[in-house]
PDB file of C-alpha atoms in Angstrom:
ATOM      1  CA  UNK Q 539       5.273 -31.754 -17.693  1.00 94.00           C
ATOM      2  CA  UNK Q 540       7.039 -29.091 -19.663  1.00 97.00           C
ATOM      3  CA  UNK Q 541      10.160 -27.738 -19.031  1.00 98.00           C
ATOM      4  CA  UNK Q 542      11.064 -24.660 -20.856  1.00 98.00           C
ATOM      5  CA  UNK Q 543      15.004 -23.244 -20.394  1.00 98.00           C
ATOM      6  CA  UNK Q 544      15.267 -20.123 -21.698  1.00 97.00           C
ATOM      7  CA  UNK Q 545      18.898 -18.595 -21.965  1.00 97.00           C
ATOM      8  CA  UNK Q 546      17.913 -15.868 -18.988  1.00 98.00           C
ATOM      9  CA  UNK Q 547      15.029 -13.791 -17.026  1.00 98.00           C
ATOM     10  CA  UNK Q 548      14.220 -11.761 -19.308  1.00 98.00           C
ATOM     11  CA  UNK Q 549      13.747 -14.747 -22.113  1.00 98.00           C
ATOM     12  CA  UNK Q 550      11.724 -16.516 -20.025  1.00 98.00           C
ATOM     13  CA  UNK Q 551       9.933 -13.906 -19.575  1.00 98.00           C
ATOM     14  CA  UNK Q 552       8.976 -12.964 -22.781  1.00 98.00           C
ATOM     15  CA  UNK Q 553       8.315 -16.837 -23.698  1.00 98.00           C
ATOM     16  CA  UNK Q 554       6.106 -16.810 -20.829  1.00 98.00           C
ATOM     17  CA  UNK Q 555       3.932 -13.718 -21.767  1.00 98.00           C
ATOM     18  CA  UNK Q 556       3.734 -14.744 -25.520  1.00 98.00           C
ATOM     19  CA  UNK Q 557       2.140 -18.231 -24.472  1.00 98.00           C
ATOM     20  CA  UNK Q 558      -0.363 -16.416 -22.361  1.00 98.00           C
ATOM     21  CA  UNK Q 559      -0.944 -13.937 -24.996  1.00 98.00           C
ATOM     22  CA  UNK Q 560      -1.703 -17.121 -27.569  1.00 98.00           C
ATOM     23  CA  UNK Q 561      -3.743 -18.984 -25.205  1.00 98.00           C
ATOM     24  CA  UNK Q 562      -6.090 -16.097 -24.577  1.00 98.00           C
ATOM     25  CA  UNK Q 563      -5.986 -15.786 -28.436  1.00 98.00           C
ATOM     26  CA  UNK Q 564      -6.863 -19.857 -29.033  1.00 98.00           C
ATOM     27  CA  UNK Q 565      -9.856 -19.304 -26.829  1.00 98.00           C
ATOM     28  CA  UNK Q 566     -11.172 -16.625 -28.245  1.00 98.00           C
ATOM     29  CA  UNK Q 567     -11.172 -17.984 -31.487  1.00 98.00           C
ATOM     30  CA  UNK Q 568     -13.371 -21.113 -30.604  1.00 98.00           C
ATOM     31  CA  UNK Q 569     -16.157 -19.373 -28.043  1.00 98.00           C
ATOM     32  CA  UNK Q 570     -16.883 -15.699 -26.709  1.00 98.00           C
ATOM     33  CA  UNK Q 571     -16.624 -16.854 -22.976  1.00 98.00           C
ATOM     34  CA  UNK Q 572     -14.165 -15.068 -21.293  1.00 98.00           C
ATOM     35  CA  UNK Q 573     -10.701 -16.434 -20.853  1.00 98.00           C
ATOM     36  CA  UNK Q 574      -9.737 -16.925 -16.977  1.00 99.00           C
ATOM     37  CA  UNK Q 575      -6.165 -15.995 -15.767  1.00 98.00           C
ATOM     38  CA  UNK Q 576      -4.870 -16.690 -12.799  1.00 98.00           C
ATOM     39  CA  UNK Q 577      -1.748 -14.347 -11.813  1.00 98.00           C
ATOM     40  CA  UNK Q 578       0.893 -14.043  -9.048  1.00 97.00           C
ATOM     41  CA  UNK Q 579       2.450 -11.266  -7.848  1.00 95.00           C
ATOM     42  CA  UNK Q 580       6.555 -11.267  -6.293  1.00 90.00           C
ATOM     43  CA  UNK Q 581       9.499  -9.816  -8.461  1.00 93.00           C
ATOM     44  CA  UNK Q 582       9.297 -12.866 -10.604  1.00 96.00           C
ATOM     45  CA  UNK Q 583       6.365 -12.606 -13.262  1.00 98.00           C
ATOM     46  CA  UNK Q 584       7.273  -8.754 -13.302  1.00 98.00           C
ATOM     47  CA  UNK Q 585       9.044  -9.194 -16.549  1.00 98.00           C
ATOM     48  CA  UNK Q 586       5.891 -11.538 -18.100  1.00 98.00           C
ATOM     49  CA  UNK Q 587       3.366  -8.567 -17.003  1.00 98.00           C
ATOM     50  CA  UNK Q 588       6.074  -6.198 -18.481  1.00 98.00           C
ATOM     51  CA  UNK Q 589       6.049  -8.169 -22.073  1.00 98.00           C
ATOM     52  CA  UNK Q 590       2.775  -8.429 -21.869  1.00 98.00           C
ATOM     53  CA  UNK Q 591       1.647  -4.473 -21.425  1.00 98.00           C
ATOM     54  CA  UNK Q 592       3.874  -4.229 -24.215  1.00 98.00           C
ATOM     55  CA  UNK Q 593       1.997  -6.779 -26.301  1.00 98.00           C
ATOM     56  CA  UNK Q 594      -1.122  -4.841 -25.482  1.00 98.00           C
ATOM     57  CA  UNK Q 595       0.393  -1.355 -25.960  1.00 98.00           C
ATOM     58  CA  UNK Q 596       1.400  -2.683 -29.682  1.00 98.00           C
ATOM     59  CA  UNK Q 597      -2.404  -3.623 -30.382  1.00 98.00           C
ATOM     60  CA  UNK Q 598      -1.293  -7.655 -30.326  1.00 98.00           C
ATOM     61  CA  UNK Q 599      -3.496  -8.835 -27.342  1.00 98.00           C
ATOM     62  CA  UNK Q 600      -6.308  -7.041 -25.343  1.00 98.00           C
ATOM     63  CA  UNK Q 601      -7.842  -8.272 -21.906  1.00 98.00           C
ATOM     64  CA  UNK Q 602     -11.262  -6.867 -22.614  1.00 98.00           C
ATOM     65  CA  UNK Q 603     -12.819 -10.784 -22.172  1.00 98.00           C
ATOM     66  CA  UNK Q 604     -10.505 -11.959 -19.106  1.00 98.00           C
ATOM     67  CA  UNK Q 605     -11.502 -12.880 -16.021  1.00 98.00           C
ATOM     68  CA  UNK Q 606      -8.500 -13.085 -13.326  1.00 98.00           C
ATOM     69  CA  UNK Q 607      -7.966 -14.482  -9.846  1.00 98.00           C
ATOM     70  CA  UNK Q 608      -4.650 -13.711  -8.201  1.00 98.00           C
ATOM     71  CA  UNK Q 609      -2.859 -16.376  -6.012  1.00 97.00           C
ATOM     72  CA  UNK Q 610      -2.699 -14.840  -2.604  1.00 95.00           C
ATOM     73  CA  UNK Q 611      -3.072 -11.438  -0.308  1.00 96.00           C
ATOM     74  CA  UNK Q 612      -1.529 -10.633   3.000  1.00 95.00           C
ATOM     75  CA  UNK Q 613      -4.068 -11.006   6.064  1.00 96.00           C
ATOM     76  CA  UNK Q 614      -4.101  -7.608   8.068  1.00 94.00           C
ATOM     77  CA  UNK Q 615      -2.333  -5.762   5.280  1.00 93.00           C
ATOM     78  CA  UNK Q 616      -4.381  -2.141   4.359  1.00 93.00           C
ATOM     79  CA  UNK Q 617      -5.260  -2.537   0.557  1.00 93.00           C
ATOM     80  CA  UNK Q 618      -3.857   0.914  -0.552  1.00 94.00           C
ATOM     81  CA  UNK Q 619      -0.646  -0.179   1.744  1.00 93.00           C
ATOM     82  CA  UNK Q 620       2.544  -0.625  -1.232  1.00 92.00           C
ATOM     83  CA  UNK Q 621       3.365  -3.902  -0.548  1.00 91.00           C
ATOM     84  CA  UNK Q 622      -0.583  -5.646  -0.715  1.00 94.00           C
ATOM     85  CA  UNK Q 623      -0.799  -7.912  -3.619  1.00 94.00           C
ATOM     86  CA  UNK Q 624      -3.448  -5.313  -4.859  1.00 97.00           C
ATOM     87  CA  UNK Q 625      -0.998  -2.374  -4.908  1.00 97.00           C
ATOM     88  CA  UNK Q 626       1.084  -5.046  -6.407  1.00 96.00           C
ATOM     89  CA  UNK Q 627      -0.950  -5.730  -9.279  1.00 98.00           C
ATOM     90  CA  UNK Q 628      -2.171  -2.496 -10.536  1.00 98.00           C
ATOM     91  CA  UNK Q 629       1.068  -0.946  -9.921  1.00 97.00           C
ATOM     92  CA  UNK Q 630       2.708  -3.785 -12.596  1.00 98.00           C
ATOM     93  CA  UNK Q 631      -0.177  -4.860 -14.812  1.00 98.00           C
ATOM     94  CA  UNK Q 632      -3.684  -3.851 -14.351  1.00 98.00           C
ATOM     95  CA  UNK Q 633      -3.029  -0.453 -14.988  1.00 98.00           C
ATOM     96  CA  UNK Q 634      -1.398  -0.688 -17.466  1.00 98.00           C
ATOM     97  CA  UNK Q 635      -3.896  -2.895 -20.011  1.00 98.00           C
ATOM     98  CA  UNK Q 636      -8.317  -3.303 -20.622  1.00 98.00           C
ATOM     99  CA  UNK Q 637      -8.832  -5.841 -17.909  1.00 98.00           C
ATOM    100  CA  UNK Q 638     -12.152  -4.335 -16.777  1.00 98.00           C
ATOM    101  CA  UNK Q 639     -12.040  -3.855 -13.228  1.00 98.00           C
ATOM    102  CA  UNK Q 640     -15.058  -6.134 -12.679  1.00 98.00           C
ATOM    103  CA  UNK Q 641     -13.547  -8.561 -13.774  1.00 98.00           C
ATOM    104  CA  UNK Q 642     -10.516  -8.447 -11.206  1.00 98.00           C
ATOM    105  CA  UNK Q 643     -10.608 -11.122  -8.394  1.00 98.00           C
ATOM    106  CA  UNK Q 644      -8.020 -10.795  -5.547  1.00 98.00           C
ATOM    107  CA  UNK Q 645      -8.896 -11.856  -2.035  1.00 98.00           C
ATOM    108  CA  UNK Q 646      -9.543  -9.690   0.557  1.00 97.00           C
ATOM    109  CA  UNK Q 647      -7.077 -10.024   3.666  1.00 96.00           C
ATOM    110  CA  UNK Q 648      -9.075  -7.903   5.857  1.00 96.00           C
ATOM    111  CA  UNK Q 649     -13.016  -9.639   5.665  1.00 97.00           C
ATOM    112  CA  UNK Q 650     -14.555  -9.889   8.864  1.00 97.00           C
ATOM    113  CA  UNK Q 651     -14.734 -13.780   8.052  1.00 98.00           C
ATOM    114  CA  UNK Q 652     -11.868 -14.968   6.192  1.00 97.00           C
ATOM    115  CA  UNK Q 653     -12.837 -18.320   6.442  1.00 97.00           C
ATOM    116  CA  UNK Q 654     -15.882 -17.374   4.234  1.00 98.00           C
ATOM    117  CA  UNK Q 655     -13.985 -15.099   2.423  1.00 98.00           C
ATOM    118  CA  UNK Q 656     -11.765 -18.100   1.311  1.00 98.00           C
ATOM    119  CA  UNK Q 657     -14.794 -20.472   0.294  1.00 98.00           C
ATOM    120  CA  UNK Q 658     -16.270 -17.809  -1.581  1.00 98.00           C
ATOM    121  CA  UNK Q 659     -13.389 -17.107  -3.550  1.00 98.00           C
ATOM    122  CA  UNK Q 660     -13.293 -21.243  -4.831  1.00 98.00           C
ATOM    123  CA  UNK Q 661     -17.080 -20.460  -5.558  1.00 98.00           C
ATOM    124  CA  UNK Q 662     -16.194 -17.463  -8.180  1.00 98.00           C
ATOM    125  CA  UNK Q 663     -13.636 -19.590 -10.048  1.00 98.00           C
ATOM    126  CA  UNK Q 664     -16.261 -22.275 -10.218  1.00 98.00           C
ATOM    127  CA  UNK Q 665     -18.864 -19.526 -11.145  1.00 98.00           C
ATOM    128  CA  UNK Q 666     -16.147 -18.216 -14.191  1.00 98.00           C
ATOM    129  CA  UNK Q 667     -16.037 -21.745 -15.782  1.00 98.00           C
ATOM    130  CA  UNK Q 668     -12.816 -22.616 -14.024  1.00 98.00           C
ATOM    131  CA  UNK Q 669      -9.108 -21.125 -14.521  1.00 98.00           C
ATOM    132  CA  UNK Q 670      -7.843 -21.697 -18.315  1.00 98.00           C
ATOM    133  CA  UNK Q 671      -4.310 -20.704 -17.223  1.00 98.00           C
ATOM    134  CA  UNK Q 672      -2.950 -20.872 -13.721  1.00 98.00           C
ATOM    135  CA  UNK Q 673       0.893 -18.391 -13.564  1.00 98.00           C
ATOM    136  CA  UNK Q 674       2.661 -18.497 -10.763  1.00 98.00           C
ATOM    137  CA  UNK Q 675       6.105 -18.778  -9.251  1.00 97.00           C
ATOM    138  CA  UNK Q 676       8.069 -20.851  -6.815  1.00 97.00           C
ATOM    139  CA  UNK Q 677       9.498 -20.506  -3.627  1.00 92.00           C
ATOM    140  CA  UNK Q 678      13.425 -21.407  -2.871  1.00 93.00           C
ATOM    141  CA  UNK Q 679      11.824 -24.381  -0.564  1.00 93.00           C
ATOM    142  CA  UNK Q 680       9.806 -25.409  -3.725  1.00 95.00           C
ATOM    143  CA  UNK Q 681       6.633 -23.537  -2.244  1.00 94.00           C
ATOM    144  CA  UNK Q 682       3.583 -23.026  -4.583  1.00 95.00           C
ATOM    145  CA  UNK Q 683       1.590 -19.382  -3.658  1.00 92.00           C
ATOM    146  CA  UNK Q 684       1.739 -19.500   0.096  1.00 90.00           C
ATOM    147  CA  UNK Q 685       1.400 -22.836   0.233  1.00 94.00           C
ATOM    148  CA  UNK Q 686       4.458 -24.095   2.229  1.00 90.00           C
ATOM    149  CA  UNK Q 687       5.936 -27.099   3.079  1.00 93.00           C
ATOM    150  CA  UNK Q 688       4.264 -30.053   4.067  1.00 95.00           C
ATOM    151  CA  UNK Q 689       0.607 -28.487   2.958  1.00 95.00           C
ATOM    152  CA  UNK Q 690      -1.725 -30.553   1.839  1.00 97.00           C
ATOM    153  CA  UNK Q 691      -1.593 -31.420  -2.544  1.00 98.00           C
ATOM    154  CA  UNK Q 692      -5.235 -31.378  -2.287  1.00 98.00           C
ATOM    155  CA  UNK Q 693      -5.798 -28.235  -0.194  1.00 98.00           C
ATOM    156  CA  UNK Q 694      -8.051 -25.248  -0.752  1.00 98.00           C
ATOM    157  CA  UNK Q 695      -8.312 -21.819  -1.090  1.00 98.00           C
ATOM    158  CA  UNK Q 696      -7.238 -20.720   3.099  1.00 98.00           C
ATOM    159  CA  UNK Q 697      -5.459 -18.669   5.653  1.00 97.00           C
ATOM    160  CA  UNK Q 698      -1.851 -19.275   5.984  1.00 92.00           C
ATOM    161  CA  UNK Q 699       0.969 -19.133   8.562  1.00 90.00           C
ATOM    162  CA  UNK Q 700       3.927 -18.315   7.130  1.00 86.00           C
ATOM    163  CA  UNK Q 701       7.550 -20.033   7.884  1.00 84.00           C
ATOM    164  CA  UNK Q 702      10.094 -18.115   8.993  1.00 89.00           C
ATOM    165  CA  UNK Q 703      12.202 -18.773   5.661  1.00 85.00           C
ATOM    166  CA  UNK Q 704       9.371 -16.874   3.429  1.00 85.00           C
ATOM    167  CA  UNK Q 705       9.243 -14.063   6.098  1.00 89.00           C
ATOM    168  CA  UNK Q 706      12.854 -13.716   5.884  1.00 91.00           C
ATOM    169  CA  UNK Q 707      12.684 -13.769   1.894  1.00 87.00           C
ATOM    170  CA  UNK Q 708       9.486 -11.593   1.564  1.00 87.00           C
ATOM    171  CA  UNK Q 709      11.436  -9.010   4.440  1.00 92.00           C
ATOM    172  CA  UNK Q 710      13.164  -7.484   1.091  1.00 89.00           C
ATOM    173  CA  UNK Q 711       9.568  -6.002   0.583  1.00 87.00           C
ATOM    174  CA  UNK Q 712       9.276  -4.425   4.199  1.00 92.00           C
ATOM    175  CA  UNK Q 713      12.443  -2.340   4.558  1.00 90.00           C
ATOM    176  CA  UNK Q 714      14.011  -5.267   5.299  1.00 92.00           C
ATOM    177  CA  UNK Q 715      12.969  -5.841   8.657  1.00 93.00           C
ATOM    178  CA  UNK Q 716      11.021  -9.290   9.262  1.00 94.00           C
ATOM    179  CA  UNK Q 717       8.973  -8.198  11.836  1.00 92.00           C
ATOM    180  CA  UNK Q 718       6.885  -5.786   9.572  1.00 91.00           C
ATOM    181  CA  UNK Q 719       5.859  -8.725   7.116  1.00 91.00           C
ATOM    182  CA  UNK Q 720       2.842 -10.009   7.804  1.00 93.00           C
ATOM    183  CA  UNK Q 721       2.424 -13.714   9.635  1.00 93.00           C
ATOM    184  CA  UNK Q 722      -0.557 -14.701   7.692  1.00 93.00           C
ATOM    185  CA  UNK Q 723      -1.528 -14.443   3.746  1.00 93.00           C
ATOM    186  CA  UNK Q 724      -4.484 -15.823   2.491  1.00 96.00           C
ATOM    187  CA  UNK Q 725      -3.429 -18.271  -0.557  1.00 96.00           C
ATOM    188  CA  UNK Q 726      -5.332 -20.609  -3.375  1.00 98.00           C
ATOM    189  CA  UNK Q 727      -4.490 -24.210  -2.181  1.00 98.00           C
ATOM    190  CA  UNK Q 728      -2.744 -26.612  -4.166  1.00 98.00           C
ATOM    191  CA  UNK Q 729      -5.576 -28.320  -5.829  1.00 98.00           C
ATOM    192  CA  UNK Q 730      -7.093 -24.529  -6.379  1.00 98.00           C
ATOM    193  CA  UNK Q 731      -3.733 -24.380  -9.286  1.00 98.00           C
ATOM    194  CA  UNK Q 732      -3.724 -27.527 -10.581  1.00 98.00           C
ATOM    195  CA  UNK Q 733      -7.613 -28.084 -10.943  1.00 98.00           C
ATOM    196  CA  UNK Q 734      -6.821 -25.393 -13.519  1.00 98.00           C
ATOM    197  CA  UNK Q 735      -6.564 -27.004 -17.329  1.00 98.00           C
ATOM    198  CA  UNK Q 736      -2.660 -25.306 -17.722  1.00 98.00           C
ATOM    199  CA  UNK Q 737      -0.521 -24.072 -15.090  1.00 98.00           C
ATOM    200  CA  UNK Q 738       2.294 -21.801 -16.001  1.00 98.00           C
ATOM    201  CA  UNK Q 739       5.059 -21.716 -13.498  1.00 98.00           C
ATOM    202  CA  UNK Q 740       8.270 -19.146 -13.693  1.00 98.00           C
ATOM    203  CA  UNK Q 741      11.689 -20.239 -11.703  1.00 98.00           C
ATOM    204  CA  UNK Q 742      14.663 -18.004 -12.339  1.00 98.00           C
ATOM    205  CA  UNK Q 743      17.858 -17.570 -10.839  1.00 98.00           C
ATOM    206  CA  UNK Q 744      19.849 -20.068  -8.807  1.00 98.00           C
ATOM    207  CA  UNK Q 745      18.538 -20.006  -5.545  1.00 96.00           C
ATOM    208  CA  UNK Q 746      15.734 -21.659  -7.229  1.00 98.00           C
ATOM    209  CA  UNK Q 747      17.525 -24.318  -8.673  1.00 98.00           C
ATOM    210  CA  UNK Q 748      17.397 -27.254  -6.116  1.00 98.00           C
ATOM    211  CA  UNK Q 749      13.481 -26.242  -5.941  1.00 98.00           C
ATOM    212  CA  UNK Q 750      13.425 -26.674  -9.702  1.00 98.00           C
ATOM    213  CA  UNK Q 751      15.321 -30.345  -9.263  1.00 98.00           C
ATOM    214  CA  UNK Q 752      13.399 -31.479  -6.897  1.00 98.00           C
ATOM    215  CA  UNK Q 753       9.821 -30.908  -8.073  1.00 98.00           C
ATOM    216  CA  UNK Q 754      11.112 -32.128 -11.903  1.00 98.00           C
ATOM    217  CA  UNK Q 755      12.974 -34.875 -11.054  1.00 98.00           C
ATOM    218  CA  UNK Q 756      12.069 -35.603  -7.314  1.00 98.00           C
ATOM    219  CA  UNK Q 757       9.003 -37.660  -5.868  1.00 98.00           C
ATOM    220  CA  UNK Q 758       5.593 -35.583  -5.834  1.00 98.00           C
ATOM    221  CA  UNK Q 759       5.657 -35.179  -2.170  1.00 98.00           C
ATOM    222  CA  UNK Q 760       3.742 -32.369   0.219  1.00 98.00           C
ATOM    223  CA  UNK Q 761       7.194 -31.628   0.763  1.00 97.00           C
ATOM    224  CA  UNK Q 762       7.837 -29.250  -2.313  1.00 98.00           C
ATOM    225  CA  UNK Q 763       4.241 -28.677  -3.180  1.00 97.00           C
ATOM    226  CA  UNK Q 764       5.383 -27.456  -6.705  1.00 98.00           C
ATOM    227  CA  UNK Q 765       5.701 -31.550  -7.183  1.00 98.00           C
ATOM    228  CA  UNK Q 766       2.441 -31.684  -7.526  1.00 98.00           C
ATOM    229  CA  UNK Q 767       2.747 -30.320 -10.957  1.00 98.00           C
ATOM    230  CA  UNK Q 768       4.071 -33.829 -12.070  1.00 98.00           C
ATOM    231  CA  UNK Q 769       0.480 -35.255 -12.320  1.00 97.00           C
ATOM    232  CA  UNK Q 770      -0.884 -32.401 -13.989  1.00 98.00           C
ATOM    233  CA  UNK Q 771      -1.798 -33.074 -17.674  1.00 97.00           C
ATOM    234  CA  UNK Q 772      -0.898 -29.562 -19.115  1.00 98.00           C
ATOM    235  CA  UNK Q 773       1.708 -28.646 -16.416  1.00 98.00           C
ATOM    236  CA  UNK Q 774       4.284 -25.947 -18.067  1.00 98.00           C
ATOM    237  CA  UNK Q 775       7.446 -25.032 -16.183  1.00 98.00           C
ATOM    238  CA  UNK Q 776       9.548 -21.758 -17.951  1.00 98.00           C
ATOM    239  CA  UNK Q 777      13.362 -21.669 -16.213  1.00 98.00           C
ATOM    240  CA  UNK Q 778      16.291 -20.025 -17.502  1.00 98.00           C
ATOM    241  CA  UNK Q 779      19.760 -21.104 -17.196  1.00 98.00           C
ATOM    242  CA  UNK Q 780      20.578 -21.113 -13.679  1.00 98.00           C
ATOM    243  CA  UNK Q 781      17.656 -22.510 -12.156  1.00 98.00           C
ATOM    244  CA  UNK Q 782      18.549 -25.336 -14.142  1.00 98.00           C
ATOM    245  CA  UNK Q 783      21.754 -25.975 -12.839  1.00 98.00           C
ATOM    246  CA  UNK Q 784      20.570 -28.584 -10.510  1.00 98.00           C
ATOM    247  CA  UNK Q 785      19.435 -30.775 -12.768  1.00 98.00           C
ATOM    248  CA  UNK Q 786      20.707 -34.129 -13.999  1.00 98.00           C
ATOM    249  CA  UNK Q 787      22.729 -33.078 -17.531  1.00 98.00           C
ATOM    250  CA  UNK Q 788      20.590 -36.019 -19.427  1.00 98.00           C
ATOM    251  CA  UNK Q 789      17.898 -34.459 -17.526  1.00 98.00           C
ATOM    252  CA  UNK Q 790      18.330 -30.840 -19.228  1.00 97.00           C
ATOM    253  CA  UNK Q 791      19.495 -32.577 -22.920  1.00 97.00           C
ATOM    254  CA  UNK Q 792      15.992 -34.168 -22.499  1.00 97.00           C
ATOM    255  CA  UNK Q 793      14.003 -31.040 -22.205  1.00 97.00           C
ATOM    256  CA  UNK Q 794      16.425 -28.824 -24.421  1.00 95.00           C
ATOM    257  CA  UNK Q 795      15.425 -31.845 -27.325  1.00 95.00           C
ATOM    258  CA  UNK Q 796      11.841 -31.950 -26.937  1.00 93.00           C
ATOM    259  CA  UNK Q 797      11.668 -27.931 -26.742  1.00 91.00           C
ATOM    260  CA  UNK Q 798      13.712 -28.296 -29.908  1.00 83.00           C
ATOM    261  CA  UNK Q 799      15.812 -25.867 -28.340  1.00 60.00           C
ATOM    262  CA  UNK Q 800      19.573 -25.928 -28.908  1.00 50.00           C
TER     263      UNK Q 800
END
């Protein structure tokens, strides 16, 4: 595992979209397949999506040849409603840059089978050669996607009941008023992220600091199912100052060496 700490949000940020940017880049130059992103939505990766529309705005990086699968959707939630992950993403990034809109995978909360709707979805990553790059966030209970607390490491692409803590958190979305947030999302499992050959993960701010010490320096447990990054060969975590104030100090001189960052 990497552990990136970046002076703030918006540094992070910007290191986050430039690595993207030069994976996408490193593909390209060895094959024409397309390069497969999977994306998050929540107010964190706002400021990677924002770098990177800039990146593409400047001529630096085009999405012409990705493929993307977002992380989750709300169950129930009407697609043109502001707060679905779908509003969500062309309202900070697809709108904004040449993904072709073929070429845009985001499941569908309101399929008459969701169950199928779910298996289908792990057959189109299969079917697009796999994810290259895998962003995503974390929750302040060290929750990957939707996948909370005590979820399985080697779970699937499935419907979700969500805890009271991420309906109280996600509230800020919904006039802040708990009881218009959805009960159920639709989320990419555990496995679904890390079968991916990197995973990028953002944690700012300090409410995500004890998440951030416990899945880098705790056991991998279901508990914090961002853990389960610890076994991942190309696992990348991007934090900025606060998030790491949890963590051990040799802890944080280790990673601030390695980075080479002083």
């Amino acid at each position: 595992m990497r552990l990136i700490i970046q002076n703030n949000y918006d540094d992070g940020s910007i290191w986050a979209a430039r690595h993207i940017a030069q994976a996408i880049k490193d593909k390209a130059a060895l094959t024409d397949a397309p390069f497969v992103l999977g994306l998050a939505t929540g107010s964190t990766p706002i400021g990677t999506y924002a770098e990177l529309i800039r990146m593409y705005q400047a001529g630096e990086i085009s999405f012409k040849n990705v493929i993307t699968f977002n992380m989750d959707e709300y169950v129930g939630l009407p697609v043109e409603h502001p707060e679905s992950y779908h509003s969500f993403m062309d309202k900070y990034f697809f709108n904004h840059v040449d993904v072709p809109r073929e070429n845009i995978n985001i499941l569908d909360g309101n399929a008459p089978d969701l169950k199928a709707e779910c298996d289908n979805y792990e057959k189109r990553i299969v079917a697009a050669g796999g994810i290259d790059l895998f962003l995503g966030g974390v929750g302040e209970d060290g929750h990957l996607a939707f996948n909370e607390p005590y979820s399985s490491l080697q779970s699937r692409t499935r419907v979700m009941d969500l805890t009271y803590d991420t309906l109280l958190v996600n509230s800020r979305f919904f006039d802040n008023d708990i009881n218009n947030v959805p009960r159920q999302a639709m989320s990419v499992g555990v496995a679904t992220v890390t079968d991916a050959k990197e995973v990028l993960i953002l944690a700012f701010g300090h409410k995500k600091a004890r998440a951030l010490q416990a899945a880098v320096e705790g056991p991998m447990t279901h508990v914090v199912t961002l853990s389960a990054l610890q076994a991942h060969p190309c696992g990348v975590i991007v934090c900025d100052e606060l998030a790491a104030g949890e963590l051990k100090v040799n802890t944080y001189r280790y990673f601030k060496e390695v980075e080479g960052i002083d």
